[in-house]
PDB file of C-alpha atoms and ligand atoms in Angstrom:
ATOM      1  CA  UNK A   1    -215.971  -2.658 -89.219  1.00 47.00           C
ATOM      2  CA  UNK A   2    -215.659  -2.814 -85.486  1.00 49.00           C
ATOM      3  CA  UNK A   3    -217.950  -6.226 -85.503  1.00 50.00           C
ATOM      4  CA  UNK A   4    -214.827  -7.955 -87.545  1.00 53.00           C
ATOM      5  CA  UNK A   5    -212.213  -7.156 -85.151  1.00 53.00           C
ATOM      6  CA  UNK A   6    -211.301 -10.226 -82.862  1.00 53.00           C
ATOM      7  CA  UNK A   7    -211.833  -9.285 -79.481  1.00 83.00           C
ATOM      8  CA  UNK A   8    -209.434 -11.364 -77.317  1.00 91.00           C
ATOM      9  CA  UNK A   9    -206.407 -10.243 -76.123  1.00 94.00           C
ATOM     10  CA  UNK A  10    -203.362 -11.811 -77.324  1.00 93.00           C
ATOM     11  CA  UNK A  11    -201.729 -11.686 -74.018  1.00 95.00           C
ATOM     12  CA  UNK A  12    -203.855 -12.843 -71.554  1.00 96.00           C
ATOM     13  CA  UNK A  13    -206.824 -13.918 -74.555  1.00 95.00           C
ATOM     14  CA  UNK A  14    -209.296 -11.956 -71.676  1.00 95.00           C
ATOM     15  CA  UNK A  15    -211.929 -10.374 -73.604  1.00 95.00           C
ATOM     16  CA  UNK A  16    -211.444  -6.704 -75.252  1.00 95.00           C
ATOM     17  CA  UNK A  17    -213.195  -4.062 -76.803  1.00 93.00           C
ATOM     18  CA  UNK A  18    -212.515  -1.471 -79.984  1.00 93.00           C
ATOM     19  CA  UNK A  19    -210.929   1.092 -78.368  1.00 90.00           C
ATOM     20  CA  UNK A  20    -209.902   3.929 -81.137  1.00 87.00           C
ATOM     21  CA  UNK A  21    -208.632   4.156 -84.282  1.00 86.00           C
ATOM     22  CA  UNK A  22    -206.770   6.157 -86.035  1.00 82.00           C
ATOM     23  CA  UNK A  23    -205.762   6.379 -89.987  1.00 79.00           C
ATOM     24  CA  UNK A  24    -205.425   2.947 -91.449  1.00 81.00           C
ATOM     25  CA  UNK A  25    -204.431   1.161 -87.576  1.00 85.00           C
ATOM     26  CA  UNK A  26    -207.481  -0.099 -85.209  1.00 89.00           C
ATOM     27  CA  UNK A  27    -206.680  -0.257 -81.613  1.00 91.00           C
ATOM     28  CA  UNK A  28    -208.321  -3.004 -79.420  1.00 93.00           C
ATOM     29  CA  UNK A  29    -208.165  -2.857 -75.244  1.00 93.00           C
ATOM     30  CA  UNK A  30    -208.051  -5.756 -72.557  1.00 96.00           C
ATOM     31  CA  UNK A  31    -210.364  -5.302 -70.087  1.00 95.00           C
ATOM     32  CA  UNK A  32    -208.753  -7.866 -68.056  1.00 96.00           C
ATOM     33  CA  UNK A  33    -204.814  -7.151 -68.413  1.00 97.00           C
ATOM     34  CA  UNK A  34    -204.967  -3.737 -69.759  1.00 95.00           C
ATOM     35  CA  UNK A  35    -203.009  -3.972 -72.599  1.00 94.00           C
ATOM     36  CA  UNK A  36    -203.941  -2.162 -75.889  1.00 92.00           C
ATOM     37  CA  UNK A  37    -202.338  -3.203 -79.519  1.00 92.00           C
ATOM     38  CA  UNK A  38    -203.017  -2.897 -82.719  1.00 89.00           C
ATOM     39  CA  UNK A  39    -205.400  -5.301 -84.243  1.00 88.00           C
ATOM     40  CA  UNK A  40    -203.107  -7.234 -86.464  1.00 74.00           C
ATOM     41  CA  UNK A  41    -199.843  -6.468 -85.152  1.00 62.00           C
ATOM     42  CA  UNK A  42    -199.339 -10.110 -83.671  1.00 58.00           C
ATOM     43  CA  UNK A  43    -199.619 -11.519 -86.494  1.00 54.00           C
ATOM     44  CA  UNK A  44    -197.302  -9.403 -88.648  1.00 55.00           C
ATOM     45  CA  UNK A  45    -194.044  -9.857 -87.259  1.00 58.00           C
ATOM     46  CA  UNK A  46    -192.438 -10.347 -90.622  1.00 58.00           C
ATOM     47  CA  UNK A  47    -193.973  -6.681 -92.056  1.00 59.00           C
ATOM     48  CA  UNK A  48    -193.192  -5.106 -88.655  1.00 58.00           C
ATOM     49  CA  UNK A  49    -189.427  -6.511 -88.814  1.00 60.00           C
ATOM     50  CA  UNK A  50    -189.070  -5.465 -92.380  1.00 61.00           C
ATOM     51  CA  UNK A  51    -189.651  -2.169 -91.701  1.00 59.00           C
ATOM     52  CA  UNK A  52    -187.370  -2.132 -88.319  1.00 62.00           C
ATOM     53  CA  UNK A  53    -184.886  -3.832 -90.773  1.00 62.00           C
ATOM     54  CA  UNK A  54    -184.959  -1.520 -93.821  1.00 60.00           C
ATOM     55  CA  UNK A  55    -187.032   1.574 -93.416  1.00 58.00           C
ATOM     56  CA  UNK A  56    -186.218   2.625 -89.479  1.00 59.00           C
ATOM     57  CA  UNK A  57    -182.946   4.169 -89.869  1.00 56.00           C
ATOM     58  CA  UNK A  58    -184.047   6.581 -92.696  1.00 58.00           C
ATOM     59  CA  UNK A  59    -187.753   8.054 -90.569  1.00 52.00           C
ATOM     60  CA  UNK A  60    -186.469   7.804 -87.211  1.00 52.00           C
ATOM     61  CA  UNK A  61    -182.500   8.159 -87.049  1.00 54.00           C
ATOM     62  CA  UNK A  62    -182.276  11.860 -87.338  1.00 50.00           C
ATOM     63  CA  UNK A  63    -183.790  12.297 -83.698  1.00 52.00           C
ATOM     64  CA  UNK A  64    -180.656   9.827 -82.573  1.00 55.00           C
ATOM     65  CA  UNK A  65    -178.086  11.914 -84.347  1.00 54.00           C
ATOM     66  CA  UNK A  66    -178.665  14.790 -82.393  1.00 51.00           C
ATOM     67  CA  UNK A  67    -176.533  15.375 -79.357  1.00 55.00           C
ATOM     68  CA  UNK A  68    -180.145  16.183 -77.263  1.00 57.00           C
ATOM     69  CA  UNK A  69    -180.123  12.401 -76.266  1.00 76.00           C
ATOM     70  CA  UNK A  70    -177.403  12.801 -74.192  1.00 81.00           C
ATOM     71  CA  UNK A  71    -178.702  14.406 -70.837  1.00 86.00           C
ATOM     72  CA  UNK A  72    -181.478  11.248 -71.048  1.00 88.00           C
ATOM     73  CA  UNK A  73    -178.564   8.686 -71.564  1.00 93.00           C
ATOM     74  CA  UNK A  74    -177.106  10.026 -68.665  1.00 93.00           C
ATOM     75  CA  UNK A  75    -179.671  10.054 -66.146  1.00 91.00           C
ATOM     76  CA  UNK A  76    -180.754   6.374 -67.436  1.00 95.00           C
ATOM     77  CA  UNK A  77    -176.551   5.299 -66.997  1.00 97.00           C
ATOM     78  CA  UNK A  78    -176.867   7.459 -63.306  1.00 96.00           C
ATOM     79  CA  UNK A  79    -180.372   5.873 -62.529  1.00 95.00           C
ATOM     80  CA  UNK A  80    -178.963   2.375 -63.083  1.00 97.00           C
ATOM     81  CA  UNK A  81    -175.769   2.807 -61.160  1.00 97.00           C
ATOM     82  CA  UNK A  82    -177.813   3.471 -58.029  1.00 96.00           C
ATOM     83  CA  UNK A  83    -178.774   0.283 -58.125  1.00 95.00           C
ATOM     84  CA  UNK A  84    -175.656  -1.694 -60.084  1.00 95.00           C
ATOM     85  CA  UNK A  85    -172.251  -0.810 -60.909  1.00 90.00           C
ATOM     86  CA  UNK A  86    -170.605  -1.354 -63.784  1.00 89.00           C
ATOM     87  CA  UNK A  87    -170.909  -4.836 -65.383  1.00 96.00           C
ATOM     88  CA  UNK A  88    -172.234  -6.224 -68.282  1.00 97.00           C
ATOM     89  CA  UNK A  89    -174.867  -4.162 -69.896  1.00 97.00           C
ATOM     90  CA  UNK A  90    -177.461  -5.355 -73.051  1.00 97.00           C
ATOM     91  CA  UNK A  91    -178.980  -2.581 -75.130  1.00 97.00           C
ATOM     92  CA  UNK A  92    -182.275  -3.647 -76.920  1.00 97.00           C
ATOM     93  CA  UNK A  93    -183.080  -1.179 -80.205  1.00 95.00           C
ATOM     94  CA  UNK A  94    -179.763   0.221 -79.968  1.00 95.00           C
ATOM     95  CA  UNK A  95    -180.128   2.382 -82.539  1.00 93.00           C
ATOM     96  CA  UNK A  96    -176.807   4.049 -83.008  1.00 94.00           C
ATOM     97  CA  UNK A  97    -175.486   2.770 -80.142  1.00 95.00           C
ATOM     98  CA  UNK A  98    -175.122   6.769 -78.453  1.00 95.00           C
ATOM     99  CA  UNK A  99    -176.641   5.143 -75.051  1.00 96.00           C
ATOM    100  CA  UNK A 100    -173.708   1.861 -75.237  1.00 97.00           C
ATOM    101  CA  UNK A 101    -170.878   4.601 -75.917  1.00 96.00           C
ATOM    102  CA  UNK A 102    -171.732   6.918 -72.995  1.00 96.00           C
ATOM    103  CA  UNK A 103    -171.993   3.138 -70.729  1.00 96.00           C
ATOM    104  CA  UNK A 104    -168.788   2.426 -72.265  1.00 95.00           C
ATOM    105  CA  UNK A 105    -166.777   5.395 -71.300  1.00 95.00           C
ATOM    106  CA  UNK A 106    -168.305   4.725 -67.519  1.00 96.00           C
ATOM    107  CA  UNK A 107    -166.903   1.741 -67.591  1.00 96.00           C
ATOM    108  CA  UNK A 108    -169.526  -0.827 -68.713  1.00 97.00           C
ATOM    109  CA  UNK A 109    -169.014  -3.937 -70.819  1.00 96.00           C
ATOM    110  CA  UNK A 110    -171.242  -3.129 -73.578  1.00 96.00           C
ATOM    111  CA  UNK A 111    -173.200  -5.592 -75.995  1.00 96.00           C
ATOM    112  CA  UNK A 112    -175.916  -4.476 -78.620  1.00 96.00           C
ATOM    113  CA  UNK A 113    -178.762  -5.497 -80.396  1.00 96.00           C
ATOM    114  CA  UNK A 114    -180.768  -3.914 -83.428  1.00 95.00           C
ATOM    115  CA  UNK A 115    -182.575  -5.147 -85.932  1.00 92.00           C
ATOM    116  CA  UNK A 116    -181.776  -2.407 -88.858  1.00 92.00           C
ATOM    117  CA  UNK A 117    -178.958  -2.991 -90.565  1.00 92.00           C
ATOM    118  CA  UNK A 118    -178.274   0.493 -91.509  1.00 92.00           C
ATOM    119  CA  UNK A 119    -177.767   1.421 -87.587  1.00 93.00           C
ATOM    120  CA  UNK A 120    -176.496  -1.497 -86.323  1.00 94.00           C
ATOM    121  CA  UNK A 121    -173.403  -0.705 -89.136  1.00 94.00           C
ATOM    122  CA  UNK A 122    -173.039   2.695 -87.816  1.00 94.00           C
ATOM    123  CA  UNK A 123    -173.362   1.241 -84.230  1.00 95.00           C
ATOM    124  CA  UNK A 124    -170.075  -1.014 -84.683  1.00 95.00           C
ATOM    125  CA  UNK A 125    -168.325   1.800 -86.074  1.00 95.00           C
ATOM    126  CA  UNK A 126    -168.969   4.133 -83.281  1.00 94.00           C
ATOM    127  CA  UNK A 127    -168.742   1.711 -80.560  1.00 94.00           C
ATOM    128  CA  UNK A 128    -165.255  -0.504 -82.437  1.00 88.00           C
ATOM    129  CA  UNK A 129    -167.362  -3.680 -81.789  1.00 84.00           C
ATOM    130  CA  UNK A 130    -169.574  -6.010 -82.969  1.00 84.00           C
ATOM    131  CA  UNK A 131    -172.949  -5.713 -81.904  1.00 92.00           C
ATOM    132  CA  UNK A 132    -176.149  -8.450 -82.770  1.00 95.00           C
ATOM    133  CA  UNK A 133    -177.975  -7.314 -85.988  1.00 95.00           C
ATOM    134  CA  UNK A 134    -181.324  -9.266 -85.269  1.00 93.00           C
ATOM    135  CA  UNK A 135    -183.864  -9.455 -82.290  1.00 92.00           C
ATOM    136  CA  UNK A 136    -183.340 -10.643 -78.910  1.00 94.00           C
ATOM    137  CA  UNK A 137    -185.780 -13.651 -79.574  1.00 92.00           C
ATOM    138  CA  UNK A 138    -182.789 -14.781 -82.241  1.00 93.00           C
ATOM    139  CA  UNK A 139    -180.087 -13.881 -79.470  1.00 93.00           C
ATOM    140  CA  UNK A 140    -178.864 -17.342 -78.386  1.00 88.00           C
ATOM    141  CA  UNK A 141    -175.835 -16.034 -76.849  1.00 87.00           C
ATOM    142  CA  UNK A 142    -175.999 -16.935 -72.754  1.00 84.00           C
ATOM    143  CA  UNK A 143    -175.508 -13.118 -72.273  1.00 85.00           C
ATOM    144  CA  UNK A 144    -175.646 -13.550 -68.190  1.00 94.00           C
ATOM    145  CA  UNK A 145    -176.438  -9.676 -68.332  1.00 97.00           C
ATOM    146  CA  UNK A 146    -176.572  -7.584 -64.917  1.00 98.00           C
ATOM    147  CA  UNK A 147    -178.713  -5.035 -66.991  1.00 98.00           C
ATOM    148  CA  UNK A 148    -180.672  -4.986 -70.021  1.00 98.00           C
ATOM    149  CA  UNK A 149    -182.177  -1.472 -70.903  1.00 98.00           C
ATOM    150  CA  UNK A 150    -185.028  -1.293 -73.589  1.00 97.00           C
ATOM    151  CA  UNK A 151    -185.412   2.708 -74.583  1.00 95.00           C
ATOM    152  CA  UNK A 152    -188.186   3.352 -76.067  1.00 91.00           C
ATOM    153  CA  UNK A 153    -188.247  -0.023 -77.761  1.00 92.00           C
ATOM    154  CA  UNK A 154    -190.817  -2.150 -76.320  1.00 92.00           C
ATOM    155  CA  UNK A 155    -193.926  -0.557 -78.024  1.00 87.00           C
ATOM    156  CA  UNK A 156    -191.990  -1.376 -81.501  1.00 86.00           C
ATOM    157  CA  UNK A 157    -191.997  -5.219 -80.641  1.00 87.00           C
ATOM    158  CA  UNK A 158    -194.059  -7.961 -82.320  1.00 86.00           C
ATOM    159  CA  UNK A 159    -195.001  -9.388 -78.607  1.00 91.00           C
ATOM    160  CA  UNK A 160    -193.735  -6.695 -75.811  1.00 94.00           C
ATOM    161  CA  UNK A 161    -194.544  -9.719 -72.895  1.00 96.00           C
ATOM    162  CA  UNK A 162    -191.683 -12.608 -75.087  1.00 96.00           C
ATOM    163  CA  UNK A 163    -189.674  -9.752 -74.821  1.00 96.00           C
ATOM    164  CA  UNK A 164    -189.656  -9.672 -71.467  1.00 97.00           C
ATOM    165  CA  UNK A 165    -189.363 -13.184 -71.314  1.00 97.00           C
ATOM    166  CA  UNK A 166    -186.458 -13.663 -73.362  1.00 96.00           C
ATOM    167  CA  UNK A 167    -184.213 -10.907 -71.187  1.00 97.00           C
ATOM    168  CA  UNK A 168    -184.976 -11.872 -68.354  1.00 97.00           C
ATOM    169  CA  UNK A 169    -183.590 -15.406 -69.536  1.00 96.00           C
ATOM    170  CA  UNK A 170    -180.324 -13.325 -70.607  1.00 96.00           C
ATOM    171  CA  UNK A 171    -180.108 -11.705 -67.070  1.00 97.00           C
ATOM    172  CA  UNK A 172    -177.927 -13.092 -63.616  1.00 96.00           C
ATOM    173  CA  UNK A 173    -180.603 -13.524 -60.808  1.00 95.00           C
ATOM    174  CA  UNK A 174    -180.909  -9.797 -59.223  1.00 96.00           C
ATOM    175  CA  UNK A 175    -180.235  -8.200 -62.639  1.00 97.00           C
ATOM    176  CA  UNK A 176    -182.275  -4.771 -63.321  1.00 98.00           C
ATOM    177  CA  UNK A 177    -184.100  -4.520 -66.553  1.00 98.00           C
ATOM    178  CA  UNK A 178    -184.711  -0.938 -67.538  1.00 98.00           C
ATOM    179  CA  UNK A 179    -187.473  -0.125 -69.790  1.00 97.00           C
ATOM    180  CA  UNK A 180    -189.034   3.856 -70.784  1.00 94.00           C
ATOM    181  CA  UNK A 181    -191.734   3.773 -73.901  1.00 90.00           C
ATOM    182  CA  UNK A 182    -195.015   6.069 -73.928  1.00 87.00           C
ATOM    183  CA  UNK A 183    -197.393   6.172 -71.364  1.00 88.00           C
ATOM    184  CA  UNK A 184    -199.863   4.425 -73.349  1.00 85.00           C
ATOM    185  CA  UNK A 185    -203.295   5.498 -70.612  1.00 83.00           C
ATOM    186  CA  UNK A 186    -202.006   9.345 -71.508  1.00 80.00           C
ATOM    187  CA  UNK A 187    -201.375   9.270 -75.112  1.00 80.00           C
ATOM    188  CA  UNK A 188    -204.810   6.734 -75.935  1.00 84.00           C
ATOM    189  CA  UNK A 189    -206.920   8.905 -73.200  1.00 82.00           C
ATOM    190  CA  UNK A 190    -205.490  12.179 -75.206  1.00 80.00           C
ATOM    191  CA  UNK A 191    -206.732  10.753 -78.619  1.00 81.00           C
ATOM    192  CA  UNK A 192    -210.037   9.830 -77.186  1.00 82.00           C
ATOM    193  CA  UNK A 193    -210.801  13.266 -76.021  1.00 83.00           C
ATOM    194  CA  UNK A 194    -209.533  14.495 -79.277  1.00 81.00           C
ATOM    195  CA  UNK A 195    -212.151  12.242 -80.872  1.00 81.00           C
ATOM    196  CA  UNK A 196    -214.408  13.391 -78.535  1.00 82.00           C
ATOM    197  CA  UNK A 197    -214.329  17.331 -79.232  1.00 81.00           C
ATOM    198  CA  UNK A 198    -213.123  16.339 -83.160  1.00 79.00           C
ATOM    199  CA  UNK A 199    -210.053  17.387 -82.553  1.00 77.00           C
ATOM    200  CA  UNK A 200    -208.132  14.649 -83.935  1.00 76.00           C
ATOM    201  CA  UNK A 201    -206.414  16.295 -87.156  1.00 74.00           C
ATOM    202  CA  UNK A 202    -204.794  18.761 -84.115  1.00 71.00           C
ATOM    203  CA  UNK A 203    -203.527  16.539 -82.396  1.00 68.00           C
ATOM    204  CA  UNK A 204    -203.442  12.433 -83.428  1.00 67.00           C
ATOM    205  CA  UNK A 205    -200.234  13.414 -85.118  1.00 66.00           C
ATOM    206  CA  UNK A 206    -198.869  14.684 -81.693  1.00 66.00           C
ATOM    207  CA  UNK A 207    -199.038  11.190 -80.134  1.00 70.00           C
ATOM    208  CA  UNK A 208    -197.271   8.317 -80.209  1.00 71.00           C
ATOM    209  CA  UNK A 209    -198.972   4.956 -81.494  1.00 76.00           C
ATOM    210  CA  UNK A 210    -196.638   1.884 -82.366  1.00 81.00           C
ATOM    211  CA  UNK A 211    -197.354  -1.883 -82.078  1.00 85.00           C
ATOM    212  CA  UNK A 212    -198.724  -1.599 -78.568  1.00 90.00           C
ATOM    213  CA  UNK A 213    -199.789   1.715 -75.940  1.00 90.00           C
ATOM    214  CA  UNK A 214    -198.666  -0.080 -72.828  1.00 92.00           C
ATOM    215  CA  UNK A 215    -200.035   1.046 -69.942  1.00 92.00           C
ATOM    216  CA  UNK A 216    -198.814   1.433 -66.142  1.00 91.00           C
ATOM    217  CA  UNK A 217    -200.943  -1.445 -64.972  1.00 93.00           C
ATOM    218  CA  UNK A 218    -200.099  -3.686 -68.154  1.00 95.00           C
ATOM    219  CA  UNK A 219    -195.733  -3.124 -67.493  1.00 96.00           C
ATOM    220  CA  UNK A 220    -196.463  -4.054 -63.819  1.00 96.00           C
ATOM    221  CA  UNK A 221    -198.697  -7.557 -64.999  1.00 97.00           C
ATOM    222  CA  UNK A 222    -196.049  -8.723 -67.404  1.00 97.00           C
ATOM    223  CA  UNK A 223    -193.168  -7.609 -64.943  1.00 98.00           C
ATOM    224  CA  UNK A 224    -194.892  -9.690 -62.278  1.00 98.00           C
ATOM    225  CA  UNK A 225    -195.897 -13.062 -64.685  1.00 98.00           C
ATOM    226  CA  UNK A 226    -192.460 -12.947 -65.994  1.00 97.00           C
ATOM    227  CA  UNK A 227    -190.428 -13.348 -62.648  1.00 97.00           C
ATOM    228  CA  UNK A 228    -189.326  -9.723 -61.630  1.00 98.00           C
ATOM    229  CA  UNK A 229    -189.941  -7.624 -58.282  1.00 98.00           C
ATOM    230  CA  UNK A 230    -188.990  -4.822 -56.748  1.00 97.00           C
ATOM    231  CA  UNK A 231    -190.854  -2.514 -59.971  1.00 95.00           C
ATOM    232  CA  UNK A 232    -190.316   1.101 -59.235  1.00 93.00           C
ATOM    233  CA  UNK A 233    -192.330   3.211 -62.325  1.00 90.00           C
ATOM    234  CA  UNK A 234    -191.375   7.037 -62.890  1.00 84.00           C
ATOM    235  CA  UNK A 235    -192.455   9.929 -65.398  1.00 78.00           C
ATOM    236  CA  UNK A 236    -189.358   9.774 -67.377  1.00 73.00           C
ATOM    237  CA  UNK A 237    -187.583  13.080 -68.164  1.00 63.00           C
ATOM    238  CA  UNK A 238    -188.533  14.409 -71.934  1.00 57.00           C
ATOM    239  CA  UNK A 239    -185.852  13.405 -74.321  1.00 56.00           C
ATOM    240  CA  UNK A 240    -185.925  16.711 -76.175  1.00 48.00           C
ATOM    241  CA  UNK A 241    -186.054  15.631 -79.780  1.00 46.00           C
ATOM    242  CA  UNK A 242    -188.739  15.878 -82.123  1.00 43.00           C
ATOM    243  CA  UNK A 243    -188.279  12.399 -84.515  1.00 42.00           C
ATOM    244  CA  UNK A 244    -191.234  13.510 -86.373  1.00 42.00           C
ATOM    245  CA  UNK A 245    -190.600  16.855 -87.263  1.00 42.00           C
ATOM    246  CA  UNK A 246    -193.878  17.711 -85.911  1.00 40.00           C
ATOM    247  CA  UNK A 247    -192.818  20.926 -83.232  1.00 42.00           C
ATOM    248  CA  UNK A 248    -191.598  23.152 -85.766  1.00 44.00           C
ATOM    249  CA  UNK A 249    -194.590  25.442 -85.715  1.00 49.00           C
ATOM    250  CA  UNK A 250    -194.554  27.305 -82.877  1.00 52.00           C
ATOM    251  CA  UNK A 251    -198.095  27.633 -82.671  1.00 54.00           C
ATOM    252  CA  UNK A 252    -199.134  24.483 -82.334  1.00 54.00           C
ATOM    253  CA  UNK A 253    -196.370  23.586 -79.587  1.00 58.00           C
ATOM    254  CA  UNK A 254    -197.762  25.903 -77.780  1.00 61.00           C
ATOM    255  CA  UNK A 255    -201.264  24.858 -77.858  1.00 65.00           C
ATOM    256  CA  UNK A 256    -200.409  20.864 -78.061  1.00 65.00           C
ATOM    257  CA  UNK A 257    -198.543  21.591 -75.013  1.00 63.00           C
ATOM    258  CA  UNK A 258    -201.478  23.547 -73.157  1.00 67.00           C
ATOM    259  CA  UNK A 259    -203.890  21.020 -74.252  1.00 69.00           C
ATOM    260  CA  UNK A 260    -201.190  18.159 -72.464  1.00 65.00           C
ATOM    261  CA  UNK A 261    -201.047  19.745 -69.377  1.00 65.00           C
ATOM    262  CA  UNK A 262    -204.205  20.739 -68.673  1.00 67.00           C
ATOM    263  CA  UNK A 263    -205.494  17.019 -69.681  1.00 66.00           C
ATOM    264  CA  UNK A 264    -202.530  15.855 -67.172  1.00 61.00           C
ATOM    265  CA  UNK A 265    -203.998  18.364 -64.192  1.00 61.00           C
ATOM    266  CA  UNK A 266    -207.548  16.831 -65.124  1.00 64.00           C
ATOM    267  CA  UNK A 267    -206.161  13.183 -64.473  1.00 59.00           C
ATOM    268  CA  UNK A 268    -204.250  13.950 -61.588  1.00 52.00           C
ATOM    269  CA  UNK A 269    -207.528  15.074 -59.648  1.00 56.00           C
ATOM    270  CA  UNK A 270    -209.309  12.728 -60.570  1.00 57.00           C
ATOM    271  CA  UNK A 271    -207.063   9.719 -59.907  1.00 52.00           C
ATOM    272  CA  UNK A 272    -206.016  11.316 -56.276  1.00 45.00           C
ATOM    273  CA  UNK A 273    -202.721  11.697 -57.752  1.00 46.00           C
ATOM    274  CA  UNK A 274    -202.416   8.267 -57.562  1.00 50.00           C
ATOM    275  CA  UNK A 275    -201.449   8.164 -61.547  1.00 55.00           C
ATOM    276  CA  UNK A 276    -198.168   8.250 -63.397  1.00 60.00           C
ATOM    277  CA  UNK A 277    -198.574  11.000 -65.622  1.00 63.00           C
ATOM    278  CA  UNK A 278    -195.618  11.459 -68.097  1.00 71.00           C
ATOM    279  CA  UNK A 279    -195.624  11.321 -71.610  1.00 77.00           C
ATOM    280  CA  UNK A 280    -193.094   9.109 -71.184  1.00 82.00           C
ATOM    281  CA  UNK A 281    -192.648   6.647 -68.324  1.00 88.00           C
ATOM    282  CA  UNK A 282    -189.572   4.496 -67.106  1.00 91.00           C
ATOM    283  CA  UNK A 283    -189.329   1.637 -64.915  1.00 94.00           C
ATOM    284  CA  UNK A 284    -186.626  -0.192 -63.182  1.00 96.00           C
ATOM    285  CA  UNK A 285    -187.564  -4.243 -61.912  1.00 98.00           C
ATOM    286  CA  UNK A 286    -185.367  -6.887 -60.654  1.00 98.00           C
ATOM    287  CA  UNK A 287    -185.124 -10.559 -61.588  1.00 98.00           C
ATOM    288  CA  UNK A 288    -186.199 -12.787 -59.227  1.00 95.00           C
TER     289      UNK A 288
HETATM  290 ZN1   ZN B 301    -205.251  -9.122 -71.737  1.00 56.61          ZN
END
């Protein structure tokens, strides 16, 4: 099976190797730009959006409803207004549009995009506007946004790096993108061990494997080729939900959560605690 897999990337078509797989999805790495995606994910845009567009709201939407998102929206909005104050502000993946109504009541000009139409209907009525049912690729407003925030949307997208390239054609020179999505090195080098030690039915359905697993190195390439500077990369605070129902045993929180950190302690030696080592990371970059 691995011998069929085409073994360029699709970003940087530098040559890349099986990496891991896991049920039905195989997982290919860069060796020159990092990145690892799903083999096959480029070139299903239309299932991927289908799903985004009709199936989303009804797996994922429960973790959104939940008022535990709001102590992340709010040190994203405080984050960003250390750099910017209020001005015109695109969400990408909206979702309900939670994140846009806490920026709105700060004083933000708010704007929206989402590609499911069940959420982007619940968005306008909890936010009293319109917002962009789509993608940003289909955008062809000239938003002239000082931000554009992507939480936890990236790794969803057909190609993460047009993403990048298409906001940052939406954004006034000096405009801060925000972006926070999985650390891909954690949550791949967490399934490998598993592998390893076949531990996988503990713990594959503990991580988090979309379109892409984008790594610390890959954010700061596509950043950089796409005309931003000034990159600052955190661990991003948890957001405290569980979207997959998956932390309801105790037991196995427990242990999932032992078997995290100690992973994270081994990492941190070994890198010289040079390593970002969050489940979830979030960056800030400028347009140039
Ligand atoms: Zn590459």
């Amino acid at each position: 099976m691995k011998d069929h897999i085409p073994a360029r990337c699709p970003y940087c078509h530098g040559k890349a190797r099986y990496y891991f797989g896991i049920r039905s999805s195989i997982y290919n790495h860069c060796l020159e730009c990092d990145l690892i995606y799903r083999v096959n994910a480029q070139g299903s845009d239309v299932k991927v959006r289908k799903y985004y567009e009709e199936s989303y709201y009804d797996q994922y939407t429960t973790d959104q409803e939940g008022g535990h998102r709001q102590c992340l929206n709010s040190h994203i909005l405080d984050l960003i207004e250390t750099r910017k104050r209020t001005g015109r502000i695109l969400d990408v993946g909206m979702g309900l549009g939670f994140f846009l109504n806490d920026a709105q009541k700060r004083g933000w000009q708010i704007y929206g995009i989402e590609p499911s139409k069940k959420s982007s209907e619940m968005a306008m009525e909890l936010l009293g506007k319109k917002v962009f049912t789509g993608t940003l690729k289909e955008y062809k407003e000239n938003g002239n946004f000082d931000v554009i925030t992507f939480i936890n949307a990236l790794d969803h997208s057909v190609e993460p790096w047009r993403e990048i390239e298409y906001a940052r054609s939406q954004m006034k020179p000096q405009g801060l993108i925000y972006l926070r999505f999985p650390n891909g090195l954690i949550h791949t080098l967490i399934y490998r061990l598993a592998l390893k030690f076949k531990m996988t039915n503990l713990i594959s359905k503990y991580l988090v494997f979309h379109e892409y697993c984008i790594t610390v190195k890959y954010i700061k390439k596509i950043l950089k080729d796409f005309g931003f500077e000034g990159i600052e990369i955190a661990n991003s605070r948890p957001s405290g939900g569980d979207p997959h129902k998956l932390f309801q045993n105790e037991f196995y929180t427990r242990s999932i959560k032992k078997i995290m950190y100690a992973i994270n302690s081994i990492v941190y030696i070994l890198s010289i605690k040079k390593i970002i080592l969050g489940v979830s990371i979030e960056i800030i970059a400028f347009k140039k």
